[in-house]
Every structure is written in structure tokens, then in C-alpha cells.
mmCIF file of C-alpha atoms and ligand atoms in Angstrom:
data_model
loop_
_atom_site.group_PDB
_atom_site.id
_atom_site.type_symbol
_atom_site.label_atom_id
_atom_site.label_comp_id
_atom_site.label_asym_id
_atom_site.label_seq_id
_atom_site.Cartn_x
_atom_site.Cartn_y
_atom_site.Cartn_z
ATOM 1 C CA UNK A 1 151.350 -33.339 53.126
ATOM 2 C CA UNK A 2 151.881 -29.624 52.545
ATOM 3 C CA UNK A 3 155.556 -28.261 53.728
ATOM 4 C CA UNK A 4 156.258 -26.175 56.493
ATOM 5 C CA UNK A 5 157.072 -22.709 55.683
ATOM 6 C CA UNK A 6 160.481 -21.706 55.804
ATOM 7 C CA UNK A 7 160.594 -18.508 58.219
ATOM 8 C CA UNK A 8 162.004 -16.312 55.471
ATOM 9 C CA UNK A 9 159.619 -16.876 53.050
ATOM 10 C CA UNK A 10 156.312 -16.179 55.816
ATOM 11 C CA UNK A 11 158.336 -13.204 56.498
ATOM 12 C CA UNK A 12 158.548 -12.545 52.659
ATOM 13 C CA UNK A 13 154.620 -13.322 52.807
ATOM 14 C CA UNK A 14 153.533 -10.869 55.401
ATOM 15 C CA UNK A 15 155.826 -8.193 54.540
ATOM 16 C CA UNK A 16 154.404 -8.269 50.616
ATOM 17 C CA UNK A 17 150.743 -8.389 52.461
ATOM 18 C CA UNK A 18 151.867 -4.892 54.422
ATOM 19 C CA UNK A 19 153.522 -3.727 51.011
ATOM 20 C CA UNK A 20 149.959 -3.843 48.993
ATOM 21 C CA UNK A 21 147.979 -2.834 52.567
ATOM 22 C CA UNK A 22 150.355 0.275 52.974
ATOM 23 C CA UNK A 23 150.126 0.585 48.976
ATOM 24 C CA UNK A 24 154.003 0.996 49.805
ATOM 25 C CA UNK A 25 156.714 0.385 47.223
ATOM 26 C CA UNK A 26 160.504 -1.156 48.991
ATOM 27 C CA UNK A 27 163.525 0.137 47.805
ATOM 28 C CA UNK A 28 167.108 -1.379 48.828
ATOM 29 C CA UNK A 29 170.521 -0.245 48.321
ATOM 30 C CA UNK A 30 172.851 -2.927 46.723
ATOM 31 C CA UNK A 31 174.810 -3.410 49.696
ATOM 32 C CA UNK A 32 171.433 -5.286 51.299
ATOM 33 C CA UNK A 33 171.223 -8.581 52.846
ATOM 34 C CA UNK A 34 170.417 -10.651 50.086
ATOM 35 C CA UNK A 35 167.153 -11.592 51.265
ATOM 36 C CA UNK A 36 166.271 -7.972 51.988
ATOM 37 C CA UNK A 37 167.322 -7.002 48.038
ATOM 38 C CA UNK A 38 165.382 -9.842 46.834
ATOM 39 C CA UNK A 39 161.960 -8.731 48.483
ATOM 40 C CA UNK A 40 162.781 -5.047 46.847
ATOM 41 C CA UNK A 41 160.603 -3.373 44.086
ATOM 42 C CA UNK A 42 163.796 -1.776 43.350
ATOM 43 C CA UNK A 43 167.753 -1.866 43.832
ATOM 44 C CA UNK A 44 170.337 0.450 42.762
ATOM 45 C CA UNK A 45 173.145 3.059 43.989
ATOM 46 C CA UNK A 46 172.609 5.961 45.603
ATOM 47 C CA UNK A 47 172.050 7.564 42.687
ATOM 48 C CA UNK A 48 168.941 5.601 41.036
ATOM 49 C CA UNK A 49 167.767 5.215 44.097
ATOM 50 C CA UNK A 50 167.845 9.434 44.250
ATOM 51 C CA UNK A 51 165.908 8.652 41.268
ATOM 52 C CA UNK A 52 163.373 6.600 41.974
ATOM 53 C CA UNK A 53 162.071 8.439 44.961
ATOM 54 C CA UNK A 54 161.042 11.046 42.677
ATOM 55 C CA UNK A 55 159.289 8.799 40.882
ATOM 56 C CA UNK A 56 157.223 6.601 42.983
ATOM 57 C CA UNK A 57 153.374 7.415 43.420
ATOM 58 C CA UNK A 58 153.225 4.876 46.134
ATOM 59 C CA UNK A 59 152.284 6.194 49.396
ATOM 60 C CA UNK A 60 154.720 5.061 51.878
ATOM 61 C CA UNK A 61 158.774 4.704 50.432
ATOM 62 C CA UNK A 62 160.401 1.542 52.939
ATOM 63 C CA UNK A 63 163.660 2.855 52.252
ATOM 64 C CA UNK A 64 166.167 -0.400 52.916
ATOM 65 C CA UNK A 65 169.511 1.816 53.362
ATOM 66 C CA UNK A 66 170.611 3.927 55.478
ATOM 67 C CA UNK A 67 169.716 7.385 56.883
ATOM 68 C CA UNK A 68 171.190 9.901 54.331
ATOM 69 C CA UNK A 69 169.719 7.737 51.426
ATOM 70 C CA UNK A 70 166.516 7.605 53.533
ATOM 71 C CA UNK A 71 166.621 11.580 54.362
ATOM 72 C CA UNK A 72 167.481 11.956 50.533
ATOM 73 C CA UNK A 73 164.004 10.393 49.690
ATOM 74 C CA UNK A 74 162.225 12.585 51.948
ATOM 75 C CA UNK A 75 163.858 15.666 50.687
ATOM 76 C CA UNK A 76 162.821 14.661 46.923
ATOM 77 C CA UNK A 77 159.592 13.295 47.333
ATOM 78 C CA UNK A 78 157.996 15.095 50.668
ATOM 79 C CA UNK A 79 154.444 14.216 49.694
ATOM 80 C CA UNK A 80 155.102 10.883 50.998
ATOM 81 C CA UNK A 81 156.091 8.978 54.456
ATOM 82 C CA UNK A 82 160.117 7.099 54.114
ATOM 83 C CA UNK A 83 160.134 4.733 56.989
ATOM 84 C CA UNK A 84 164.043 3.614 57.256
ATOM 85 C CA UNK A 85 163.794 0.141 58.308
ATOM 86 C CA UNK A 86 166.646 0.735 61.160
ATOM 87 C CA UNK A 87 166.339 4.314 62.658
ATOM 88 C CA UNK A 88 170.530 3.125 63.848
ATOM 89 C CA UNK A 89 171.382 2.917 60.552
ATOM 90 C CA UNK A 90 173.726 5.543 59.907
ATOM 91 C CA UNK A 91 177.061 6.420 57.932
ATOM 92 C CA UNK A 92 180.130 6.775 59.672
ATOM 93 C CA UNK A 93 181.431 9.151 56.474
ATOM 94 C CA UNK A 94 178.506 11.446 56.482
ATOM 95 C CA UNK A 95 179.107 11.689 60.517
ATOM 96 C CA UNK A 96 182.477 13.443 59.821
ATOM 97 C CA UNK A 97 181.594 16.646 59.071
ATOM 98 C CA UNK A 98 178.698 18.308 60.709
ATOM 99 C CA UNK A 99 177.218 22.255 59.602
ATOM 100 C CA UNK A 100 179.739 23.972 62.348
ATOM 101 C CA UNK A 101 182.873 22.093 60.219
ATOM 102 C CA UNK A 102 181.628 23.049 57.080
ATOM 103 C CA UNK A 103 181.103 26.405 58.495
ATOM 104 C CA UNK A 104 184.456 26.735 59.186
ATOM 105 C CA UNK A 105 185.623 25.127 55.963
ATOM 106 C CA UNK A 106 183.403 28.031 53.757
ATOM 107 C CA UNK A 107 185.327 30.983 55.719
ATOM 108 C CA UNK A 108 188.338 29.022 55.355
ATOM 109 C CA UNK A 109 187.391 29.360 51.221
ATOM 110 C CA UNK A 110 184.510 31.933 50.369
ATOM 111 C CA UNK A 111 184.668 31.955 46.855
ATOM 112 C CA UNK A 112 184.623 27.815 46.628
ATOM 113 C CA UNK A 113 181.463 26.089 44.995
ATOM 114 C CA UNK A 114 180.573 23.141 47.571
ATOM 115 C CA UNK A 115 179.691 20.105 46.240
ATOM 116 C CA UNK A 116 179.087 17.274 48.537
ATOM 117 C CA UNK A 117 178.791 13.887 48.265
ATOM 118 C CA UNK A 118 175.122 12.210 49.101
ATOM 119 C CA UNK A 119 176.502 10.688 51.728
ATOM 120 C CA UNK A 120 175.938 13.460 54.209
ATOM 121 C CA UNK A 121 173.326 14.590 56.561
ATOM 122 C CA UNK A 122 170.213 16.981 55.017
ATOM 123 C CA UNK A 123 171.445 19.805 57.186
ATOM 124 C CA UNK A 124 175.340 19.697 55.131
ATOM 125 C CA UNK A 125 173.384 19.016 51.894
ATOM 126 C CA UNK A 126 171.457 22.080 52.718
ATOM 127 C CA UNK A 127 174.684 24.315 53.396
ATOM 128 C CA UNK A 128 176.500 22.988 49.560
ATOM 129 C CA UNK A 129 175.531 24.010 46.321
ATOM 130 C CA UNK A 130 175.892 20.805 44.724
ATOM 131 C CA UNK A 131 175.281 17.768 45.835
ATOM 132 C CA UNK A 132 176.546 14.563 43.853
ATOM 133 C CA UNK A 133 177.319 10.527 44.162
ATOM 134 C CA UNK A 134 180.148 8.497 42.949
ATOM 135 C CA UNK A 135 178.338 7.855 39.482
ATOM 136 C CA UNK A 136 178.171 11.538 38.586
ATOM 137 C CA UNK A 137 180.701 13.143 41.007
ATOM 138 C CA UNK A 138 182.871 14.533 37.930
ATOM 139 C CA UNK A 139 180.313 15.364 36.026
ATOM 140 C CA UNK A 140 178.915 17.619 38.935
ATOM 141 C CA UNK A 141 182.401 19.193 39.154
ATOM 142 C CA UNK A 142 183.168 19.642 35.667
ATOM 143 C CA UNK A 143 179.683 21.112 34.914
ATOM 144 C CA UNK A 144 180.257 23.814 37.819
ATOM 145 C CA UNK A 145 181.308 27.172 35.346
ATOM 146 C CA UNK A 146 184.214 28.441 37.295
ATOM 147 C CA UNK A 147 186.408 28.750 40.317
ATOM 148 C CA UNK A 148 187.755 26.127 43.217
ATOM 149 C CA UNK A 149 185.519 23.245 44.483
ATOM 150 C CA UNK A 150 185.260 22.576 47.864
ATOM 151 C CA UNK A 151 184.556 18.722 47.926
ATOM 152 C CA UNK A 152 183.205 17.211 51.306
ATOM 153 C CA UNK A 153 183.279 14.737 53.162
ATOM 154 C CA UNK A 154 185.196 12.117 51.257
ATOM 155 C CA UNK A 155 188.575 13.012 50.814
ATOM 156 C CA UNK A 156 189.031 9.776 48.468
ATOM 157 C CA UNK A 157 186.309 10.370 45.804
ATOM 158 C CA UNK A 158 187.101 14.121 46.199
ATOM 159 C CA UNK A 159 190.426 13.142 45.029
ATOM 160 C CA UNK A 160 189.808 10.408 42.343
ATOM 161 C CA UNK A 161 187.797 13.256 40.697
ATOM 162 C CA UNK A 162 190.346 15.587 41.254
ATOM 163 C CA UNK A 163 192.724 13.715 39.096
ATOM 164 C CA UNK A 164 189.988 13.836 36.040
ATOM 165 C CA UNK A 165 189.363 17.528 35.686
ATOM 166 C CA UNK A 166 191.598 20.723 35.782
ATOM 167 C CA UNK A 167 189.929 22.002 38.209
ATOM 168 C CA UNK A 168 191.016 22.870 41.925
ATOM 169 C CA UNK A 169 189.486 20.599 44.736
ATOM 170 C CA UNK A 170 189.876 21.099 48.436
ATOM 171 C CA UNK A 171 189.327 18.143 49.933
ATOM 172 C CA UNK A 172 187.601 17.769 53.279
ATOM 173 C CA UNK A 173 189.515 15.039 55.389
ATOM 174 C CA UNK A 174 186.327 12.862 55.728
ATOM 175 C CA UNK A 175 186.921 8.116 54.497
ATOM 176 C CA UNK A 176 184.530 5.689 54.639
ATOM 177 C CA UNK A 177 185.971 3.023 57.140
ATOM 178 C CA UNK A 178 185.076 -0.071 54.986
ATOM 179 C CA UNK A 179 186.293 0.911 51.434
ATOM 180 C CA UNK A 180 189.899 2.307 53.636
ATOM 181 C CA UNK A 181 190.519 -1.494 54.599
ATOM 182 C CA UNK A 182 191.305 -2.217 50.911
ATOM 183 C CA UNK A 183 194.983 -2.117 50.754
ATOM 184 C CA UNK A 184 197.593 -2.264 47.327
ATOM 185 C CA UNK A 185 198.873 -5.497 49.206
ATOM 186 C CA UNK A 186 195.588 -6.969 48.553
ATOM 187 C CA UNK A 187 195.279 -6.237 45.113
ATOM 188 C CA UNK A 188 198.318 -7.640 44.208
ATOM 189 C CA UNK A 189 197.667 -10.963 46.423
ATOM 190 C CA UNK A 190 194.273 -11.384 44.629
ATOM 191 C CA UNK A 191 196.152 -10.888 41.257
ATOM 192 C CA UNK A 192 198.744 -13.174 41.842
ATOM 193 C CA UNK A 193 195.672 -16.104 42.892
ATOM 194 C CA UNK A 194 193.950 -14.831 39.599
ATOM 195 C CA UNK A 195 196.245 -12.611 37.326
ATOM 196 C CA UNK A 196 192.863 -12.921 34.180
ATOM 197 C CA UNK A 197 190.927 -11.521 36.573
ATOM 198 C CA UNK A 198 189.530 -7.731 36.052
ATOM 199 C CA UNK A 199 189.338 -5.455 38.903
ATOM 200 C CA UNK A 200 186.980 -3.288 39.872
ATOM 201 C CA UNK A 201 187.096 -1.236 42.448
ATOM 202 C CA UNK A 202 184.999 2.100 44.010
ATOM 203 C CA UNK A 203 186.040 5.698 44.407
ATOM 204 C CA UNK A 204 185.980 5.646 48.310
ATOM 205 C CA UNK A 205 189.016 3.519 47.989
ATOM 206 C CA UNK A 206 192.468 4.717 48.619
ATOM 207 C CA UNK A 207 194.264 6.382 45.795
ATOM 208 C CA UNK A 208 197.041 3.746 45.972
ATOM 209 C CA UNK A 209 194.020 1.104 45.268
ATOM 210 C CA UNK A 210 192.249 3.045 43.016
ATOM 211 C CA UNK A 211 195.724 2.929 40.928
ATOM 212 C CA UNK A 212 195.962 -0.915 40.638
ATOM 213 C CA UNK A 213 192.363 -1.084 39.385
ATOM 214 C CA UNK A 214 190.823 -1.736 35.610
ATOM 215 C CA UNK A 215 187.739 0.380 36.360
ATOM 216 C CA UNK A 216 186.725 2.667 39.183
ATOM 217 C CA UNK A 217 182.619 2.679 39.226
ATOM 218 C CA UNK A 218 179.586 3.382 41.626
ATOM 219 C CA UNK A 219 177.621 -0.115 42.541
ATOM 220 C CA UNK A 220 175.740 0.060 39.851
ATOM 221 C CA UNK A 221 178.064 1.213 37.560
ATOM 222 C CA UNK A 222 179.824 -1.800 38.192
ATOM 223 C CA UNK A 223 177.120 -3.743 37.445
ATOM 224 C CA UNK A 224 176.967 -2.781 34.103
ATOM 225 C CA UNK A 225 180.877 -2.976 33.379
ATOM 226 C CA UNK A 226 180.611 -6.798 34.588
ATOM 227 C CA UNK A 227 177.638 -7.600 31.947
ATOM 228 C CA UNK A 228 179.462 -5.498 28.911
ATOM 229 C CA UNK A 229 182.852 -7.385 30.310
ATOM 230 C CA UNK A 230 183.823 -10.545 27.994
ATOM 231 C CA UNK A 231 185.750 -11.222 30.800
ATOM 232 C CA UNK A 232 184.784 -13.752 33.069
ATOM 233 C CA UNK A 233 186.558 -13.566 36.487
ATOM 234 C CA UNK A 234 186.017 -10.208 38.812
ATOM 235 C CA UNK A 235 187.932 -8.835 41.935
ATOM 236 C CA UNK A 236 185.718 -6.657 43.441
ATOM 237 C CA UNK A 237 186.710 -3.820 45.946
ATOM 238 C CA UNK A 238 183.311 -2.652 47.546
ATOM 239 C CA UNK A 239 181.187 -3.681 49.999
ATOM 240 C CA UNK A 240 180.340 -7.497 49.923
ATOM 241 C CA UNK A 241 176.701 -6.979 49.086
ATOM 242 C CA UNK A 242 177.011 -6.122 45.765
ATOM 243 C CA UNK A 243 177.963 -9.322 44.984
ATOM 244 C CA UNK A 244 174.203 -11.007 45.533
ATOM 245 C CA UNK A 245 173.512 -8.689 42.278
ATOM 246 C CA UNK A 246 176.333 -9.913 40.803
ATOM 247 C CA UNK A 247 176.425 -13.082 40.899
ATOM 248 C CA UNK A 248 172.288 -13.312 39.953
ATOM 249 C CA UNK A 249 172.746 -11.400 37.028
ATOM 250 C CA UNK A 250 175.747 -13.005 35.774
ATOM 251 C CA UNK A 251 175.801 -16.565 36.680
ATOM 252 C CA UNK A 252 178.466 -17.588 34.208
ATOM 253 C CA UNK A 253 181.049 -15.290 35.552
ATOM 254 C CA UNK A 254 183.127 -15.419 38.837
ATOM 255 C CA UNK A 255 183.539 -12.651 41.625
ATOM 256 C CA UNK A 256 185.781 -12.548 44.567
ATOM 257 C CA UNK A 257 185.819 -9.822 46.775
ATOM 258 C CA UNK A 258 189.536 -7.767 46.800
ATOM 259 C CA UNK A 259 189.681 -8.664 50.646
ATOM 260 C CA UNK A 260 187.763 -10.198 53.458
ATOM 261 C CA UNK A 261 186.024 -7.609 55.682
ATOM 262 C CA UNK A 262 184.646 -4.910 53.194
ATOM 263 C CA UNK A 263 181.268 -5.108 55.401
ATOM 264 C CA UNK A 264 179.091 -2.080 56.375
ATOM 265 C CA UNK A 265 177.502 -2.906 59.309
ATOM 266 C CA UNK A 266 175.239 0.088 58.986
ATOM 267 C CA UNK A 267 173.899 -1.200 55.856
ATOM 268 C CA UNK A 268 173.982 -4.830 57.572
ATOM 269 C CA UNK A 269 171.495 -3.984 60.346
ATOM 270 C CA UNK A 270 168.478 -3.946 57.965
ATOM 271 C CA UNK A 271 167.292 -7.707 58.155
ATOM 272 C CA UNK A 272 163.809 -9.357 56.953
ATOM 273 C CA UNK A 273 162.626 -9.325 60.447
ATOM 274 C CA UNK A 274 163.132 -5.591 60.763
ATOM 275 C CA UNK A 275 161.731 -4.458 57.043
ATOM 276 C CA UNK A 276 158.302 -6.192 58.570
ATOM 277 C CA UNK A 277 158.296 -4.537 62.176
ATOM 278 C CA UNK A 278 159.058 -1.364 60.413
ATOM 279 C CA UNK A 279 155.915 -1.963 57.848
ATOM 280 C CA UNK A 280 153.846 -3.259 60.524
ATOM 281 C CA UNK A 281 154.677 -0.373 63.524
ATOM 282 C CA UNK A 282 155.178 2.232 60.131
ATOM 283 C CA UNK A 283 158.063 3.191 62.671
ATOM 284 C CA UNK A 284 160.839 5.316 61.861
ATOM 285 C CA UNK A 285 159.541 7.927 59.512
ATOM 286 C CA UNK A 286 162.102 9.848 58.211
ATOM 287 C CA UNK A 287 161.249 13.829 58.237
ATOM 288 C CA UNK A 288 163.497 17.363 57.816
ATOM 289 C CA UNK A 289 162.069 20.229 58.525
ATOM 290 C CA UNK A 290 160.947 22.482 55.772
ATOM 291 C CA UNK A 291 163.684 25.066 56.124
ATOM 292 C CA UNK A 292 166.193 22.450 55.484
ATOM 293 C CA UNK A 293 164.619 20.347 53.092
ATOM 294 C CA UNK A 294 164.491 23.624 50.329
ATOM 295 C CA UNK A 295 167.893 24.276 50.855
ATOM 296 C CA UNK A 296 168.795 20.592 51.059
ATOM 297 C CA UNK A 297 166.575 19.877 47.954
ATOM 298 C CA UNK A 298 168.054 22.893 45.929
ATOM 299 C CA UNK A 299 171.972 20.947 45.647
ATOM 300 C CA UNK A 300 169.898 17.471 45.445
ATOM 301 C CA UNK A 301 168.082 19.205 42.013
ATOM 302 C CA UNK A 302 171.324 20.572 41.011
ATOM 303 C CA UNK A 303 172.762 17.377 40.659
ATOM 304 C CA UNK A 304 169.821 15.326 39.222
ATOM 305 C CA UNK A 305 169.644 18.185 36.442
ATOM 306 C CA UNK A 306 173.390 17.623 35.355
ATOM 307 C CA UNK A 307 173.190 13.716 35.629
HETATM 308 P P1 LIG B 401 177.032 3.829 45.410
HETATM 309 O O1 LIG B 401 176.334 5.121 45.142
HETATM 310 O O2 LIG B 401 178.159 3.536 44.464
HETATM 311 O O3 LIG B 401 176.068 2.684 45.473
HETATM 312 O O4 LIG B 401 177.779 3.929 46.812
HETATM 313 C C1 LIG B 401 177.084 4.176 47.982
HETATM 314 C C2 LIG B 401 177.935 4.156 49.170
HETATM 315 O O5 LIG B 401 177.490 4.546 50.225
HETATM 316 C C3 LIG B 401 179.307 3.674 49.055
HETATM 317 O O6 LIG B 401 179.901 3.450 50.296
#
């Protein structure tokens, strides 16, 4: 008698059908569904993921993130069609600054060097001159020659790299709402429940968290600290997804995320369901217009060259 298949694995079926019918390749950010990671060709931080898309010689990118990552694809690799598999999925940080702030922000400061942080729309990437992520963020900023850094829009990696380097940042007021829930009060909860425990935490958290913490890493970055670790136990202050990754690659160690709630819906809306209806409509192509995409492309280069 042969077994009925589960739904997500016909899903899983069909979509890989599409993938070699589109001759598509599927990337996925690490804070994916686990299902949705697991039916990538590729995971990573914003930064490999940067990467990658200039990379792939697939025809169609089914970009499993959210709209700047997706936009970021476009701008690298224009040559071939991103379909975001939610057109809602946004990014409340990148939403706090749009080109008429950061207008004002470059009177307010002629002479400063932007840099901004990924997570922003193409038309702010295409107003900075640098563009970063949380992996390479000081390395952008120390590699800039001379003269004040305007950092937008997170005020907390803005200022986590501002206490690595002499340099003068002025930091635009933007947060990302899910790394802001993580509070000192939970660090020192989740130490007293497992005081061997290393934590790990990422740059969009506050300063007074970012102080408690053994290591302050991108996703990925923190990937790589767990499997060099010999420790074994883990409190983890980013977004919950990351730990699908980590607990597959390290199944001998334990992980516990810092508190309960460090969820981005955004990156939550993907879902199996909607990777497939995006393959099978090819719906929600991601495109910037030509004007932008040089500009945007130009800080995006920038900060691939120095990483
Ligand atoms: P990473 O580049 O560290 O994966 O972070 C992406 C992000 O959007 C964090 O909120």
C-alpha cells in the first residue's frame, strides 16, 4: 500500500518541478520558515545572499525574504527576473527613513559619507555612498578615508559600530521592532536558568543588550561562532528562525532563544504554499528603474568590494 503524501512534501514536489521548469534557483534568508529554508538552493544573511545574486546564472532568482533583500538582487543581477514570494513582505526598519528624510539629514551634514545599512529601500541605497550589512558594517566605516559618517536607518548597529572605530557617526533614529524587544532583564533571567550558557546576540539589539553579550554577529556569523564554540549551550538574541540552522547543523549543542517573541512577521509571511503560487503565477517580480538601480548599485559595489 503506498502512503499518502504529506501536503508539505507534494508542495516540496511541485515547487522543485517549477524550480527545474523555470530553470530558477531559491534563495531564503535564515529567518525562513523552516520548511521554506529547507526547500532553498541557498541560505545565508543578507550579506551572502548579496552575494549569491551576483552569482547565479539561473534565470529566475525566488528570492524567500523580504523586499529590500529582494530589490538588492535585482539591483546586482538585472539580467534576471527576482520574484519575492510575498509582494507584503516588507521591513518596518527600512520604512523609517524615506529619500525626503535623508534629504534633510545630508543638508543637515554635507560633508558626511552615508553609509546605509541593506536594510533600506533601492531609492535610499541610491542616495548613500556606501551601503553595508551587520557582517561588514565596520569594515565599511573604517575603510571610508576620512571625515563623519552619516549611518542610516538603524540607530543600534550605527552605534555598536560606533563604539569600534574612532570615527564620528551620526546616527539616524531608525530600530528594528523585533531585535528592540530584547531587554537586559532578559539576559540576565536566561543566565540565571543557564549561567554556562554563551550568548549571542545581533547588532540591531539595544546597546544595554549588546553589553551583556559574549559575541555580537550577523545570522550567519553566528552560525559559525556556534560550530568553532566548544561550548555547548547558546542564548540566542535574534529572530527565532535562525535557530532551524542551528539546531541542524549542530545537533549536539543546545539553543534557547534570549526571549519569547523575537518574530518577524514580515519574514514569517513567506510559507510553502506561497513560494509555489509565486513560481507557478511568476508573480511579484521585483524591478527598479534604471536610474535608481546605477545609483543604488554604485553603494551596493562599494560595499561588496571592501567585504
Ligand atoms: P543578517 O544580515 O544578520 O542576516 O540580518 C538581517 C536582518 O534583517 C536582521 O534583522
Amino acid at each position: 500500500m503506498t502512503e499518502e503524501p504529506k501536503p508539505f512534501e507534494s508542495v516540496q514536489k511541485r515547487i522543485l518541478e517549477l524550480k527545474k521548469k523555470l530553470k530558477a534557483v531559491i534563495v531564503a534568508h535564515n529567518y525562513q520558515r523552516p520548511e521554506v529554508q529547507d526547500i532553498a538552493d541557498f541560505c545565508g544573511d543578507s550579506l551572502e545572499l548579496a552575494r549569491k545574486c551576483t552569482e547565479v546564472d539561473a534565470e529566475v532568482i525566488v528570492f524567500c525574504g523580504v523586499r529590500f533583500m529582494a530589490e538588492s538582487a535585482a539591483i546586482l543581477n538585472p539580467t534576471r527576473t527576482v520574484l519575492l514570494t510575498e509582494g507584503s513582505a516588507g521591513c518596518p526598519l527600512a520604512d523609517m527613513i524615506d529619500a525626503d528624510d535623508l534629504t534633510g539629514w545630508k543638508e543637515r551634514y554635507p560633508r558626511a559619507t552615508v553609509v546605509c545599512y541593506i536594510n533600506s529601500s533601492a531609492a535610499i541605497k541610491a542616495e548613500s555612498d556606501y551601503c553595508c550589512t551587520s557582517a561588514n558594517a565596520l569594515k565599511v566605516v573604517e575603510s571610508i578615508p576620512n571625515g563623519d559618517i552619516l549611518f542610516i536607518p538603524d540607530q543600534h548597529l550605527g552605534h555598536y559600530v560606533s563604539t569600534k572605530t574612532t570615527k564620528r557617526m551620526i546616527l539616524y533614529p531608525g530600530f528594528c521592532p523585533p531585535h528592540r524587544r530584547l531587554k537586559p532583564e532578559h539576559i540576565i533571567l536566561a543566565q540565571k536558568a543557564h549561567p554556562e550558557a554563551k550568548i549571542v546576540v545581533h547588532p540591531e539589539c539595544v546597546a544595554e543588550v549588546v553589553a551583556l553579550a559574549d559575541a555580537v554577529l550577523s545570522t550567519s556569523q553566528m552560525l559559525r561562532y556556534v560550530k568553532e564554540s566548544p561550548a555547548k549551550v547558546f542564548l540566542i538574541g535574534t529572530e527565532e528562525g535562525l535557530l532551524h540552522r542551528l539546531h541542524q547543523e549542530n545537533p549536539e549543542k543546545s539553543f534557547y532563544v534570549l526571549t519569547g517573541g523575537l518574530v518577524c512577521p514580515d519574514m514569517k509571511r513567506t510559507t510553502l504554499e506561497s513560494v509555489l503560487k509565486t513560481m507557478e503565477l511568476r508573480r511579484n517580480v521585483v524591478t527598479v528603474t534604471e536610474e535608481i538601480r546605477l545609483r543604488a548599485k554604485q553603494a551596493l559595489d562599494r560595499m561588496l568590494a571592501v567585504s
